[in-house]
Tab-separated table of C-alpha atoms in Angstrom:
chain	number	residue	atom	x	y	z
A	1	SER	CA	1.687	48.786	16.693
A	2	PHE	CA	-1.232	46.199	15.589
A	3	ILE	CA	-1.029	48.448	11.918
A	4	LEU	CA	2.927	47.513	12.518
A	5	VAL	CA	2.440	44.292	12.830
A	6	PHE	CA	-0.755	43.757	9.723
A	7	ALA	CA	1.736	45.300	7.258
A	8	ALA	CA	4.654	43.231	7.746
A	9	ALA	CA	2.158	40.065	7.789
A	10	ALA	CA	0.808	41.405	4.787
A	11	ILE	CA	4.377	42.637	3.039
A	12	LEU	CA	5.611	38.763	3.944
A	13	THR	CA	2.356	36.464	2.643
A	14	TYR	CA	2.828	39.213	-0.596
A	15	ILE	CA	6.903	38.929	-0.359
A	16	MET	CA	6.504	34.687	-0.040
A	17	PRO	CA	6.046	32.559	-3.038
A	18	ARG	CA	2.565	30.606	-3.463
A	19	LYS	CA	3.401	27.120	-2.914
A	20	TYR	CA	0.541	25.356	-4.883
A	21	ARG	CA	-0.847	21.829	-3.992
A	22	GLY	CA	-1.285	18.513	-5.903
A	23	ARG	CA	-3.636	16.265	-3.646
A	24	VAL	CA	-4.641	12.200	-4.726
A	25	GLU	CA	-7.522	10.414	-2.094
A	26	MET	CA	-7.637	7.154	-2.817
A	27	VAL	CA	-9.437	4.241	-1.280
A	28	ILE	CA	-6.776	0.955	0.348
A	29	GLU	CA	-8.889	-1.955	0.072
A	30	ARG	CA	-7.667	-3.881	3.342
A	31	GLN	CA	-6.955	-7.709	2.432
A	32	PRO	CA	-5.812	-10.932	4.024
A	33	ASN	CA	-2.142	-11.983	4.080
A	34	ALA	CA	-2.636	-15.501	2.964
A	35	ILE	CA	-5.561	-17.280	1.664
A	36	ARG	CA	-6.452	-20.491	3.714
A	37	VAL	CA	-8.337	-23.300	2.536
A	38	PHE	CA	-8.266	-26.034	5.498
A	39	ASP	CA	-7.559	-23.843	7.893
A	40	ARG	CA	-10.843	-23.953	9.620
A	41	ASN	CA	-9.561	-22.245	12.908
A	42	SER	CA	-8.826	-18.820	10.772
A	43	ASP	CA	-11.121	-15.822	10.524
A	44	SER	CA	-11.824	-15.000	6.860
A	45	THR	CA	-14.183	-11.364	7.930
A	46	GLY	CA	-11.859	-9.449	6.915
A	47	GLY	CA	-11.488	-7.545	10.162
A	48	PHE	CA	-10.628	-3.980	10.614
A	49	TRP	CA	-6.820	-3.356	11.360
A	50	PRO	CA	-5.312	0.101	12.327
A	51	GLU	CA	-2.630	-0.455	11.789
A	52	TYR	CA	-3.045	-1.076	8.582
A	53	ILE	CA	-3.337	2.029	6.974
A	54	LYS	CA	-0.507	3.635	9.082
A	55	THR	CA	2.037	0.693	7.153
A	56	GLN	CA	0.916	1.720	3.628
A	57	ILE	CA	1.039	6.004	4.167
A	58	GLU	CA	5.077	4.797	5.314
A	59	THR	CA	4.818	2.474	2.139
A	60	ILE	CA	4.139	5.716	0.615
A	61	SER	CA	6.771	7.700	2.160
A	62	LYS	CA	9.701	4.677	1.292
A	63	PRO	CA	11.904	5.761	-1.233
A	64	GLU	CA	11.404	2.780	-3.112
A	65	THR	CA	8.164	3.938	-3.828
A	66	LEU	CA	9.249	7.810	-4.170
A	67	TYR	CA	12.622	6.787	-6.455
A	68	PRO	CA	9.891	5.126	-9.700
A	69	VAL	CA	8.399	8.649	-8.905
A	70	ILE	CA	11.801	10.855	-9.063
A	71	ASP	CA	13.569	9.127	-12.148
A	72	SER	CA	10.048	9.005	-13.830
A	73	LEU	CA	9.272	12.508	-14.063
A	74	LYS	CA	13.237	13.127	-14.127
A	75	LEU	CA	12.452	15.625	-10.618
A	76	GLN	CA	17.096	15.261	-9.866
A	77	LYS	CA	17.354	17.136	-13.219
A	78	ALA	CA	14.925	19.393	-12.556
A	79	TRP	CA	15.974	20.143	-8.527
A	80	GLU	CA	20.034	20.183	-10.046
A	81	LEU	CA	18.730	23.338	-11.045
A	82	THR	CA	16.849	24.513	-8.191
A	83	CYS	CA	18.298	23.467	-4.309
A	84	GLY	CA	18.919	19.929	-5.254
A	85	LYS	CA	16.123	18.668	-2.434
A	86	SER	CA	14.549	14.943	-2.331
A	87	LEU	CA	10.715	13.747	-3.131
A	88	SER	CA	10.906	13.904	1.446
A	89	ALA	CA	11.910	17.037	2.153
A	90	GLY	CA	10.840	20.020	4.166
A	91	CYS	CA	8.230	18.001	4.143
A	92	GLU	CA	6.633	18.724	0.583
A	93	LEU	CA	5.169	15.503	0.786
A	94	ASP	CA	2.595	15.240	2.926
A	95	VAL	CA	1.141	11.461	3.042
A	96	GLN	CA	-2.519	11.390	5.323
A	97	GLY	CA	-5.152	8.269	6.423
A	98	SER	CA	-8.013	8.339	8.672
A	99	LEU	CA	-8.076	5.261	11.844
A	100	ARG	CA	-11.726	5.392	10.619
A	101	SER	CA	-12.178	5.244	7.130
A	102	ASP	CA	-9.853	3.504	4.108
A	103	PHE	CA	-9.155	6.755	2.661
A	104	VAL	CA	-5.162	8.519	1.741
A	105	THR	CA	-4.849	11.561	1.088
A	106	ILE	CA	-0.968	12.149	-0.673
A	107	GLU	CA	-0.321	15.961	-0.914
A	108	TYR	CA	2.708	17.554	-3.047
A	109	TYR	CA	3.358	21.070	-2.443
A	110	ASP	CA	5.490	22.953	-5.039
A	111	GLN	CA	5.855	26.894	-6.410
A	112	ASP	CA	4.697	25.038	-10.250
A	113	PRO	CA	0.722	24.120	-10.025
A	114	LYS	CA	1.596	21.162	-12.669
A	115	VAL	CA	4.554	20.560	-11.217
A	116	ALA	CA	2.733	19.464	-7.644
A	117	ALA	CA	-0.566	17.616	-9.035
A	118	ASP	CA	2.055	15.534	-11.682
A	119	ILE	CA	4.246	14.572	-8.493
A	120	ALA	CA	0.879	13.309	-6.043
A	121	ASN	CA	-0.282	11.886	-9.403
A	122	ALA	CA	2.992	9.811	-9.849
A	123	VAL	CA	3.397	8.827	-5.997
A	124	ALA	CA	-0.274	7.637	-5.673
A	125	GLU	CA	0.696	5.531	-9.272
A	126	SER	CA	3.973	4.736	-7.945
A	127	TYR	CA	2.699	3.281	-4.750
A	128	LYS	CA	-0.214	1.084	-6.615
A	129	THR	CA	2.372	-0.622	-8.952
A	130	GLN	CA	4.815	-1.790	-5.748
A	131	HIS	CA	1.549	-2.252	-3.977
A	132	ILE	CA	0.266	-4.345	-7.189
A	133	LYS	CA	3.284	-6.068	-6.639
A	134	VAL	CA	3.543	-6.538	-2.666
A	135	ALA	CA	0.037	-8.193	-3.255
A	136	THR	CA	0.753	-10.334	-6.526
A	137	GLU	CA	3.559	-12.135	-4.112
A	138	GLN	CA	1.557	-12.672	-1.645
A	139	LYS	CA	-0.969	-14.219	-3.936
A	140	ARG	CA	1.518	-16.279	-5.800
A	141	LYS	CA	2.743	-17.499	-2.298
A	142	SER	CA	-0.955	-18.332	-1.156
A	143	LEU	CA	-1.610	-20.122	-3.872
A	144	ASP	CA	1.716	-22.428	-3.510
A	145	ILE	CA	0.618	-22.744	0.122
A	146	ILE	CA	-3.283	-24.346	-0.809
A	147	ARG	CA	-1.457	-26.275	-3.692
A	148	ASP	CA	-0.099	-28.171	-0.688
A	149	GLN	CA	-2.818	-27.875	1.544
A	150	ILE	CA	-4.650	-29.736	-0.910
A	151	ALA	CA	-1.531	-32.768	-1.630
A	152	GLU	CA	-1.631	-32.805	2.132
A	153	GLN	CA	-5.436	-33.550	1.689
A	154	GLU	CA	-5.404	-35.623	-0.806
A	155	ALA	CA	-2.617	-38.026	1.430
A	156	GLN	CA	-4.837	-38.086	3.802
A	157	ARG	CA	-7.650	-39.278	2.080
A	158	ARG	CA	-5.319	-42.319	0.130
A	159	SER	CA	-4.936	-42.927	3.706
A	160	ALA	CA	-8.251	-43.010	4.910
A	161	GLN	CA	-8.936	-46.121	1.768
A	162	GLU	CA	-6.815	-47.706	1.790
A	163	ARG	CA	-7.858	-48.060	6.217
A	164	GLU	CA	-11.257	-48.688	4.821
A	165	LEU	CA	-10.213	-50.922	2.890
A	166	GLU	CA	-8.082	-53.083	4.992
A	167	ALA	CA	-10.391	-52.668	7.971
A	168	LYS	CA	-13.212	-53.507	5.669
A	169	ASN	CA	-11.019	-56.824	4.442
A	170	LYS	CA	-10.080	-57.597	7.902
A	171	ALA	CA	-13.982	-58.016	8.604
A	172	GLY	CA	-14.735	-60.350	5.641
A	173	ILE	CA	-16.868	-57.447	3.970
A	174	VAL	CA	-17.017	-57.421	0.272
A	175	GLY	CA	-17.364	-54.265	-2.412
């Protein structure tokens, strides 16, 4: 019976189509969402955020990241000819990260090694583009906040100067 099971497993393995893995490893740097200049209570040390990598892994798997890959590689037409699948269908796309590091691994499995590599690379590029777009918008908002904080600090400085001048005039101090 052992030989029968072994023979069946060997035949099944031989009959099954080969799957190739396209793999991309990347480091995702953690950056604070907002920049504060005059906020003395903020912690600017960066810290360790275990949820951050989980969020980025989910971002990689979202349609906003995957649809540009489908469009750029014209996968819709190729998949219509085969089975009409999506990038994340059938667990072909695997995104993993470590809670103790900033490394994220993107893997895509396909019967064609070039397609597997191209899709894994394209998903990484799409994520990078998406991440840069979000980070740029966050920095723009932070700069707006800084401008508002500078204007507020300038108003406080002018008010303090006026109070100082008023106090000098009341005390009869010249200069």
